[in-house]
């Protein structure tokens, strides 16, 4: 069932299920047949489409990196991303936390009820595979931001108000969800999904996410093996359309390419979907439609080497051409004067060229896991296993070249002279930054590699208007848990930093 259809058919009682401490109203007549099971699964996706889900909620942590700044007056979030705040008063992060746990609860409802419903083995495996993947994806998304987490388990439905588990315990649980998802998908050979199910997770998504989990966990042999499951399947490829596949991938024509392993698919009628792009758009340029919440830094602009086609997809500044409303415009500083850095994020804005007027919703798909990410995780694993890494940044590793250069050469329009025969850790750091900018990766990469303190301290007001920031690898390894959630648990949840919650112990 197409993902965008969830915006039409989710029952209201499922939409109202937002708290973990009560059953959704009206479930007594639900979970009777396969149609109910699919509806219940679809309801688990709905929070992702919310404004504070993957509309803009996933961006609030992004300005902790050196890729972008908070461009409007949001003092609570600004304090967090400058590593000044010791508690988390961000309304956006709290709403995002609630939405992620709403998905977790609904996915657990699926796991609790689907085994008791009569349906085909194929449907049961796909539904349970997706439910387990959604739990893994959501917990991992939160663990990157907050460290150790409280877990909800449908087998113990009365255990609601629970303490945090350690970071190690959290990753063990995420690993288990993914292995369960893989077992269900493998039972059906679900490396790909049928046309109507494009965007839903498959074996590539499950193994790809597992590779990322292992990389963040520092288990590089396991990360390499999981990534190779995806690579060696032969089912996925990078978009290389017209020697500018990166631009094609982030256009309406290319958004469902098999490079995207997990995708939030929107309605076929544009300007009835996500608000992701309008969050980044200049309100001056769009006559007030843009919300200009996050502005790219010159540091990010400078990270792209000459000839890297990804830069023009990712951000634009004075003198750059943009294509909106069917015409080409050369940006002036006046057109984007509300962007405090002089640059505007454009990565999710290609849909505006298909519209005839500015609209706060573009309806573009939002890719949440891509094959290029898996390739770079594989290259990272090869580099670390060969003795490269933060302590040996210039060590070339030929074994990383194949997966690394597949991404790099695509970025330069297929120019094989840009390939690097023995990529170093420094090469990997740049490549991940440029490939995955505005995809919620940069800050977490710097933290897990132990580079955040060094990189943020080296900033200048030329490259980042905030100038140098002081990052403490212990205190700032993860964000504080939203204060409202701590209060909601009557202080059962404890805040960062605390031994074990922000470190693998």
Coordinates of C-alpha atoms in Angstrom, one line a residue:
X1 CA 0.0 0.0 0.0
X2 CA 1.5 3.3 -1.1
X3 CA 2.9 5.3 1.8
X4 CA 1.3 8.5 0.7
X5 CA -2.1 6.9 1.2
X6 CA -1.6 6.9 4.9
X7 CA -2.4 10.6 4.8
X8 CA -5.9 9.6 3.6
X9 CA -6.9 6.4 5.3
X10 CA -5.5 6.3 8.8
X11 CA -8.4 6.0 11.3
X12 CA -8.8 8.9 13.6
X13 CA -8.5 6.8 16.6
X14 CA -5.0 5.8 15.5
X15 CA -4.1 9.4 14.9
X16 CA -5.2 10.3 18.4
X17 CA -2.9 7.7 20.0
X18 CA 0.0 9.8 21.2
X19 CA 0.8 8.7 24.7
X20 CA 2.4 5.4 25.8
X21 CA 0.2 5.2 28.9
X22 CA -3.2 4.5 27.3
X23 CA -4.7 2.4 24.6
X24 CA -5.9 4.3 21.5
X25 CA -9.6 5.0 21.7
X26 CA -11.7 2.5 19.7
X27 CA -9.3 -0.4 19.4
X28 CA -11.8 -2.9 20.7
X29 CA -13.1 -3.4 17.2
X30 CA -9.7 -3.3 15.5
X31 CA -7.0 -5.8 14.6
X32 CA -9.4 -8.3 13.1
X33 CA -8.1 -8.8 9.6
X34 CA -5.2 -8.1 7.3
X35 CA -6.7 -4.7 6.2
X36 CA -6.6 -3.7 9.9
X37 CA -3.0 -4.8 10.1
X38 CA -1.9 -2.6 7.2
X39 CA -3.8 0.3 8.6
X40 CA -2.2 -0.1 11.9
X41 CA 1.3 -0.3 10.3
X42 CA 0.5 2.8 8.2
X43 CA -0.4 4.7 11.4
X44 CA 3.1 4.1 12.7
X45 CA 4.5 6.1 9.8
X46 CA 2.2 9.1 10.3
X47 CA 4.2 10.9 13.0
X48 CA 7.2 11.1 10.6
X49 CA 5.2 13.3 8.3
X50 CA 4.4 15.8 11.1
X51 CA 6.1 19.2 11.0
X52 CA 8.2 18.4 14.1
X53 CA 8.8 14.9 12.8
X54 CA 10.7 15.0 9.5
X55 CA 9.3 18.3 8.5
X56 CA 11.7 20.4 10.5
X57 CA 12.0 18.4 13.8
X58 CA 15.0 16.5 12.4
X59 CA 16.8 19.8 11.7
X60 CA 16.9 21.1 15.3
X61 CA 20.1 19.2 16.1
X62 CA 21.8 20.0 12.8
X63 CA 23.1 23.4 13.8
X64 CA 25.2 21.7 16.5
X65 CA 27.4 20.9 13.5
X66 CA 29.4 23.4 11.4
X67 CA 27.1 22.9 8.5
X68 CA 24.3 25.4 9.4
X69 CA 23.1 27.8 12.0
X70 CA 19.7 28.5 13.5
X71 CA 18.6 31.5 11.4
X72 CA 15.8 32.8 13.5
X73 CA 15.2 33.8 17.1
X74 CA 15.1 30.4 18.8
X75 CA 17.1 31.0 22.0
X76 CA 16.6 27.6 23.6
X77 CA 17.8 25.7 20.5
X78 CA 20.5 28.2 20.0
X79 CA 21.9 27.7 23.5
X80 CA 21.8 23.9 22.9
X81 CA 23.7 24.0 19.7
X82 CA 26.3 26.4 21.2
X83 CA 26.7 23.8 24.0
X84 CA 25.8 26.3 26.6
X85 CA 22.6 24.9 28.0
X86 CA 22.6 22.1 30.6
X87 CA 18.9 21.4 30.3
X88 CA 16.8 21.1 27.2
X89 CA 13.9 23.6 27.0
X90 CA 13.5 23.2 23.2
X91 CA 9.8 22.9 22.3
X92 CA 10.8 21.5 18.9
X93 CA 13.0 18.8 20.4
X94 CA 10.3 17.8 22.9
X95 CA 7.6 17.6 20.2
X96 CA 10.0 15.5 18.1
X97 CA 10.7 13.2 21.0
X98 CA 6.9 12.7 21.5
X99 CA 6.4 12.0 17.8
X100 CA 9.2 9.4 17.7
X101 CA 7.8 7.6 20.7
X102 CA 4.3 7.7 19.1
X103 CA 5.8 5.8 16.1
X104 CA 7.5 3.4 18.5
X105 CA 4.2 2.7 20.4
X106 CA 2.2 2.1 17.2
X107 CA 4.9 -0.2 15.8
X108 CA 4.7 -2.2 19.0
X109 CA 0.9 -2.4 18.7
X110 CA 1.5 -4.0 15.3
X111 CA 4.0 -6.5 16.7
X112 CA 1.6 -7.4 19.5
X113 CA -1.5 -8.0 17.3
X114 CA -0.4 -9.1 13.8
X115 CA 0.7 -12.6 14.8
X116 CA -2.9 -13.3 15.9
X117 CA -4.5 -12.2 12.6
X118 CA -5.1 -14.7 9.8
X119 CA -3.2 -13.5 6.6
X120 CA -0.7 -14.8 4.2
X121 CA 2.9 -15.5 5.3
X122 CA 4.1 -12.8 2.9
X123 CA 1.9 -10.1 4.4
X124 CA 2.8 -11.1 7.9
X125 CA 6.5 -11.1 7.3
X126 CA 6.4 -7.8 5.5
X127 CA 4.3 -6.1 8.2
X128 CA 6.4 -7.4 11.1
X129 CA 9.6 -6.7 9.2
X130 CA 8.5 -3.1 8.8
X131 CA 7.3 -2.7 12.4
X132 CA 10.7 -3.9 13.7
X133 CA 12.6 -1.7 11.3
X134 CA 10.6 1.3 12.3
X135 CA 11.4 0.7 16.0
X136 CA 15.1 0.3 15.1
X137 CA 15.2 3.4 12.9
X138 CA 13.4 5.5 15.4
X139 CA 15.4 4.4 18.5
X140 CA 18.6 4.9 16.5
X141 CA 17.6 8.3 15.5
X142 CA 16.9 9.2 19.1
X143 CA 20.0 7.4 20.4
X144 CA 22.3 9.5 18.2
X145 CA 20.8 12.6 19.7
X146 CA 20.3 11.6 23.3
X147 CA 22.3 8.4 24.0
X148 CA 20.7 5.8 26.2
X149 CA 16.9 5.6 26.0
X150 CA 13.8 4.3 27.8
X151 CA 12.2 1.4 25.9
X152 CA 8.6 0.4 25.4
X153 CA 7.9 -3.3 25.1
X154 CA 4.5 -4.6 24.0
X155 CA 5.2 -7.8 25.9
X156 CA 5.1 -5.7 29.1
X157 CA 2.4 -3.1 28.3
X158 CA 1.9 -2.0 31.9
X159 CA 5.6 -0.9 32.2
X160 CA 5.2 2.6 30.9
X161 CA 7.2 5.0 33.0
X162 CA 10.6 3.4 32.7
X163 CA 14.2 4.6 33.4
X164 CA 16.8 5.0 30.6
X165 CA 18.8 2.1 29.6
X166 CA 22.6 2.5 29.1
X167 CA 23.9 3.4 25.7
X168 CA 25.2 -0.2 25.3
X169 CA 21.9 -1.7 26.2
X170 CA 20.2 0.7 23.8
X171 CA 22.3 -0.4 20.9
X172 CA 21.8 -4.0 21.8
X173 CA 18.1 -3.5 21.5
X174 CA 18.4 -1.7 18.2
X175 CA 20.5 -4.5 16.8
X176 CA 17.9 -7.0 17.9
X177 CA 15.1 -5.1 16.2
X178 CA 17.1 -5.0 13.0
X179 CA 18.0 -8.7 13.1
X180 CA 14.3 -9.5 13.6
X181 CA 13.3 -7.3 10.7
X182 CA 16.0 -9.0 8.6
X183 CA 14.6 -12.4 9.5
X184 CA 11.1 -11.5 8.3
X185 CA 12.3 -9.8 5.1
X186 CA 14.7 -12.7 4.3
X187 CA 11.8 -15.1 4.6
X188 CA 10.2 -13.3 1.6
X189 CA 13.4 -12.4 -0.2
X190 CA 12.4 -8.8 0.1
X191 CA 15.4 -7.0 -1.3
X192 CA 13.0 -4.8 -3.2
X193 CA 9.4 -3.9 -2.8
X194 CA 6.6 -3.9 -5.3
X195 CA 5.8 -0.7 -7.2
X196 CA 3.0 0.3 -4.8
X197 CA 5.3 -0.2 -1.8
X198 CA 8.2 1.9 -3.1
X199 CA 9.7 3.8 -0.1
X200 CA 8.9 1.1 2.4
X201 CA 11.9 -0.6 4.0
X202 CA 13.4 -3.7 2.6
X203 CA 16.4 -6.0 3.2
X204 CA 18.8 -3.3 1.9
X205 CA 17.3 -0.8 4.3
X206 CA 17.6 -3.2 7.2
X207 CA 21.2 -4.3 6.5
X208 CA 22.1 -0.7 5.6
X209 CA 20.8 0.6 8.9
X210 CA 22.5 -2.2 10.8
X211 CA 25.8 -1.2 9.2
X212 CA 25.3 2.4 10.4
X213 CA 24.4 1.2 13.9
X214 CA 27.6 -0.9 14.1
X215 CA 29.7 2.1 12.8
X216 CA 28.3 4.4 15.5
X217 CA 28.9 1.5 18.0
X218 CA 32.5 1.2 16.8
X219 CA 32.1 -2.4 15.6
X220 CA 33.7 -2.0 12.3
X221 CA 34.0 -5.7 11.3
X222 CA 30.3 -6.0 11.8
X223 CA 29.6 -2.7 9.9
X224 CA 31.7 -3.9 7.0
X225 CA 29.8 -7.3 6.8
X226 CA 26.4 -5.6 7.0
X227 CA 27.3 -3.1 4.3
X228 CA 28.6 -5.8 2.1
X229 CA 25.2 -7.6 2.3
X230 CA 23.7 -4.5 0.7
X231 CA 26.5 -3.9 -1.8
X232 CA 26.8 -7.6 -2.9
X233 CA 23.1 -8.0 -3.4
X234 CA 23.3 -6.1 -6.7
X235 CA 19.9 -4.7 -6.1
X236 CA 20.9 -1.0 -5.5
X237 CA 22.8 1.6 -7.3
X238 CA 23.7 5.3 -7.2
X239 CA 21.6 7.6 -9.4
X240 CA 23.9 8.6 -12.3
X241 CA 21.4 10.1 -14.6
X242 CA 22.8 12.5 -17.1
X243 CA 26.2 12.6 -15.4
X244 CA 24.5 14.6 -12.6
X245 CA 22.7 11.9 -10.7
X246 CA 22.9 13.7 -7.4
X247 CA 20.8 16.5 -8.8
X248 CA 18.4 14.0 -10.4
X249 CA 18.0 12.1 -7.1
X250 CA 16.8 15.2 -5.3
X251 CA 14.4 16.1 -8.1
X252 CA 10.8 14.9 -8.5
X253 CA 11.9 12.7 -11.4
X254 CA 14.5 10.9 -9.4
X255 CA 13.2 10.8 -5.9
X256 CA 12.1 7.1 -6.1
X257 CA 15.4 5.8 -7.5
X258 CA 16.6 2.6 -6.0
X259 CA 19.5 4.5 -4.3
X260 CA 16.9 5.5 -1.7
X261 CA 16.6 2.6 0.7
X262 CA 14.0 4.2 3.0
X263 CA 11.9 7.1 1.9
X264 CA 9.0 9.2 3.1
X265 CA 6.8 9.1 0.1
X266 CA 4.3 12.0 -0.4
X267 CA 1.1 12.5 -2.2
X268 CA 1.2 12.5 -6.0
X269 CA -0.4 15.9 -6.1
X270 CA 2.4 18.4 -5.1
X271 CA 2.1 21.1 -2.5
X272 CA 0.1 18.7 -0.3
X273 CA 3.0 17.0 1.5
X274 CA 6.0 17.8 3.7
X275 CA 7.2 21.2 4.8
X276 CA 10.9 20.2 4.7
X277 CA 12.0 22.5 2.0
X278 CA 10.1 25.6 3.2
X279 CA 12.0 25.4 6.5
X280 CA 15.2 26.2 4.5
X281 CA 13.8 28.7 2.0
X282 CA 14.3 32.4 2.1
X283 CA 11.1 34.3 2.9
X284 CA 12.5 37.3 1.0
X285 CA 13.0 35.3 -2.1
X286 CA 9.6 33.6 -1.9
X287 CA 7.5 36.7 -0.9
X288 CA 6.9 35.4 2.6
X289 CA 6.4 31.7 2.0
X290 CA 9.9 30.6 3.2
X291 CA 10.4 30.1 6.9
X292 CA 14.3 30.6 6.8
X293 CA 14.9 28.6 10.0
X294 CA 18.3 27.2 9.1
X295 CA 21.1 28.8 7.1
X296 CA 24.1 27.0 5.6
X297 CA 27.6 28.2 6.7
X298 CA 30.4 29.3 4.6
X299 CA 32.3 26.4 6.2
X300 CA 30.0 24.0 4.4
X301 CA 30.2 26.0 1.1
X302 CA 34.0 25.8 1.3
X303 CA 34.0 22.1 2.0
X304 CA 32.9 21.3 -1.6
X305 CA 35.9 21.1 -4.0
X306 CA 35.8 22.8 -7.4
X307 CA 33.7 20.8 -9.8
X308 CA 31.7 19.0 -7.1
X309 CA 28.1 19.0 -8.5
X310 CA 26.6 18.4 -5.1
X311 CA 27.3 21.9 -3.9
X312 CA 24.7 23.5 -6.3
X313 CA 22.1 21.0 -5.1
X314 CA 22.8 21.6 -1.4
X315 CA 23.1 25.3 -1.0
X316 CA 23.1 28.6 -3.0
X317 CA 24.4 32.1 -2.4
X318 CA 24.8 35.4 -4.2
X319 CA 25.5 34.9 -7.9
X320 CA 24.2 31.3 -8.0
X321 CA 21.4 30.2 -10.3
X322 CA 18.3 28.7 -8.8
X323 CA 15.3 27.2 -10.7
X324 CA 12.0 28.0 -9.2
X325 CA 8.5 28.4 -10.6
X326 CA 9.7 27.4 -14.1
X327 CA 12.3 30.1 -14.5
X328 CA 16.0 30.6 -13.7
X329 CA 16.9 33.3 -11.2
X330 CA 20.4 34.6 -10.3
X331 CA 20.5 35.2 -6.6
X332 CA 21.4 38.6 -5.3
X333 CA 22.2 39.3 -1.7
X334 CA 19.0 41.3 -1.5
X335 CA 16.9 38.3 -2.5
X336 CA 18.2 36.3 0.4
X337 CA 18.9 39.0 2.9
X338 CA 17.0 37.1 5.6
X339 CA 19.7 34.3 5.4
X340 CA 22.2 35.5 8.0
X341 CA 25.1 33.5 6.5
X342 CA 24.5 34.7 2.9
X343 CA 23.5 31.2 1.8
X344 CA 20.2 29.3 1.5
X345 CA 19.7 25.5 1.8
X346 CA 18.3 24.2 -1.5
X347 CA 18.7 20.4 -1.2
X348 CA 15.0 19.7 -0.9
X349 CA 13.7 22.5 -3.0
X350 CA 13.6 21.1 -6.6
X351 CA 9.9 20.6 -6.3
X352 CA 9.4 24.4 -6.5
X353 CA 10.4 24.3 -10.1
X354 CA 7.3 22.2 -10.8
X355 CA 5.0 24.6 -9.1
X356 CA 3.5 27.7 -10.6
X357 CA 3.4 29.7 -7.4
X358 CA 5.1 29.6 -4.0
X359 CA 3.5 27.2 -1.5
X360 CA 4.5 26.2 2.0
X361 CA 4.2 22.5 1.1
X362 CA 6.1 21.1 -1.9
X363 CA 5.1 17.5 -1.5
X364 CA 8.6 16.2 -2.2
X365 CA 9.8 12.9 -0.9
X366 CA 12.2 12.9 2.0
X367 CA 15.0 10.3 1.8
X368 CA 15.9 8.9 5.2
X369 CA 18.5 6.3 4.2
X370 CA 20.5 6.2 1.0
X371 CA 22.8 3.6 -0.7
X372 CA 25.5 6.2 -0.8
X373 CA 25.5 6.4 3.0
X374 CA 26.0 2.6 3.1
X375 CA 28.9 2.8 0.6
X376 CA 30.6 5.4 2.8
X377 CA 30.1 3.4 5.9
X378 CA 31.7 0.5 4.1
X379 CA 34.7 2.7 3.2
X380 CA 34.9 3.9 6.8
X381 CA 34.9 0.4 8.1
X382 CA 37.8 -0.5 5.7
X383 CA 39.8 2.5 6.8
X384 CA 39.4 1.8 10.5
X385 CA 40.1 -1.9 10.2
X386 CA 43.3 -1.0 8.3
X387 CA 44.5 1.2 11.1
X388 CA 43.3 4.5 9.7
X389 CA 41.0 6.9 11.7
X390 CA 41.3 10.0 13.8
X391 CA 44.7 9.0 15.2
X392 CA 46.1 8.2 11.7
X393 CA 44.2 10.5 9.4
X394 CA 46.5 10.4 6.4
X395 CA 46.9 6.7 6.1
X396 CA 45.8 5.6 2.6
X397 CA 43.6 2.4 2.5
X398 CA 43.3 0.9 -1.0
X399 CA 40.6 -1.5 0.2
X400 CA 38.3 1.5 0.8
X401 CA 38.7 2.8 -2.8
X402 CA 35.8 0.9 -4.5
X403 CA 33.0 2.0 -2.3
X404 CA 34.5 5.4 -1.6
X405 CA 35.0 6.3 -5.2
X406 CA 31.6 5.1 -6.4
X407 CA 30.3 8.1 -4.4
X408 CA 33.1 10.5 -5.1
X409 CA 33.2 10.0 -8.9
X410 CA 29.4 10.4 -9.1
X411 CA 29.8 13.8 -7.4
X412 CA 32.1 15.0 -10.2
X413 CA 29.8 14.0 -13.0
X414 CA 31.6 10.6 -13.6
X415 CA 35.1 12.1 -13.9
X416 CA 37.2 9.1 -13.0
X417 CA 40.3 11.3 -12.6
X418 CA 38.7 12.4 -9.3
X419 CA 39.0 8.9 -7.9
X420 CA 41.4 8.4 -5.0
X421 CA 43.4 5.2 -5.2
X422 CA 43.9 5.0 -1.4
X423 CA 41.4 7.1 0.5
X424 CA 42.4 8.4 3.9
X425 CA 40.3 9.2 6.9
X426 CA 40.5 12.9 6.0
X427 CA 39.1 12.0 2.6
X428 CA 36.2 10.2 4.2
X429 CA 35.4 13.0 6.6
X430 CA 35.0 15.4 3.6
X431 CA 33.1 13.0 1.5
X432 CA 30.5 12.2 4.2
X433 CA 30.1 15.9 4.9
X434 CA 29.4 16.8 1.3
X435 CA 27.4 13.8 0.4
X436 CA 25.1 13.9 3.4
X437 CA 24.8 17.6 4.2
X438 CA 21.4 18.5 5.6
X439 CA 20.7 14.8 6.2
X440 CA 21.3 14.8 10.0
X441 CA 24.7 13.2 10.0
X442 CA 27.6 15.7 10.3
X443 CA 27.4 16.5 14.0
X444 CA 27.0 12.9 15.0
X445 CA 29.9 11.9 12.8
X446 CA 32.2 14.4 14.4
X447 CA 31.2 13.4 17.9
X448 CA 31.6 9.6 17.3
X449 CA 35.0 10.2 15.7
X450 CA 36.2 12.4 18.6
X451 CA 36.6 15.4 16.3
X452 CA 33.8 17.7 17.5
X453 CA 35.9 19.6 20.0
X454 CA 38.7 20.3 17.6
X455 CA 36.5 21.2 14.6
X456 CA 34.1 23.5 16.4
X457 CA 37.0 25.3 18.2
X458 CA 38.7 26.0 14.9
X459 CA 35.7 28.0 13.5
X460 CA 36.1 31.7 12.7
X461 CA 33.3 34.3 12.3
X462 CA 34.1 34.2 8.6
X463 CA 33.3 30.5 8.2
X464 CA 30.6 30.4 10.9
X465 CA 28.9 33.5 12.4
X466 CA 29.0 31.9 15.8
X467 CA 32.8 31.8 15.7
X468 CA 34.6 29.1 17.8
X469 CA 32.4 27.0 20.1
X470 CA 33.6 25.1 23.2
X471 CA 32.5 21.4 23.0
X472 CA 33.2 19.1 25.9
X473 CA 33.4 15.5 24.7
X474 CA 32.0 14.3 28.0
X475 CA 29.3 16.8 28.8
X476 CA 28.2 17.4 25.2
X477 CA 28.5 13.9 23.8
X478 CA 24.7 14.0 23.5
X479 CA 21.9 16.5 23.9
X480 CA 20.1 16.8 27.3
X481 CA 16.8 14.9 27.2
X482 CA 13.9 17.3 26.8
X483 CA 13.1 18.8 30.2
X484 CA 9.4 18.4 29.9
X485 CA 9.8 14.7 29.3
X486 CA 11.9 14.4 32.4
X487 CA 9.2 16.2 34.4
X488 CA 6.5 13.9 32.8
X489 CA 8.3 10.9 34.3
X490 CA 8.4 12.5 37.7
X491 CA 12.2 12.7 37.3
X492 CA 12.6 9.0 36.7
X493 CA 14.6 9.9 33.6
X494 CA 18.0 11.3 34.4
X495 CA 19.8 13.8 32.3
X496 CA 23.1 13.8 30.4
X497 CA 25.9 13.5 31.2
X498 CA 25.8 10.4 33.3
X499 CA 28.2 7.4 33.1
X500 CA 26.9 4.8 30.8
X501 CA 24.2 6.8 29.2
X502 CA 26.4 8.8 26.8
X503 CA 29.2 6.2 26.6
X504 CA 29.4 2.5 25.7
X505 CA 29.8 1.0 29.1

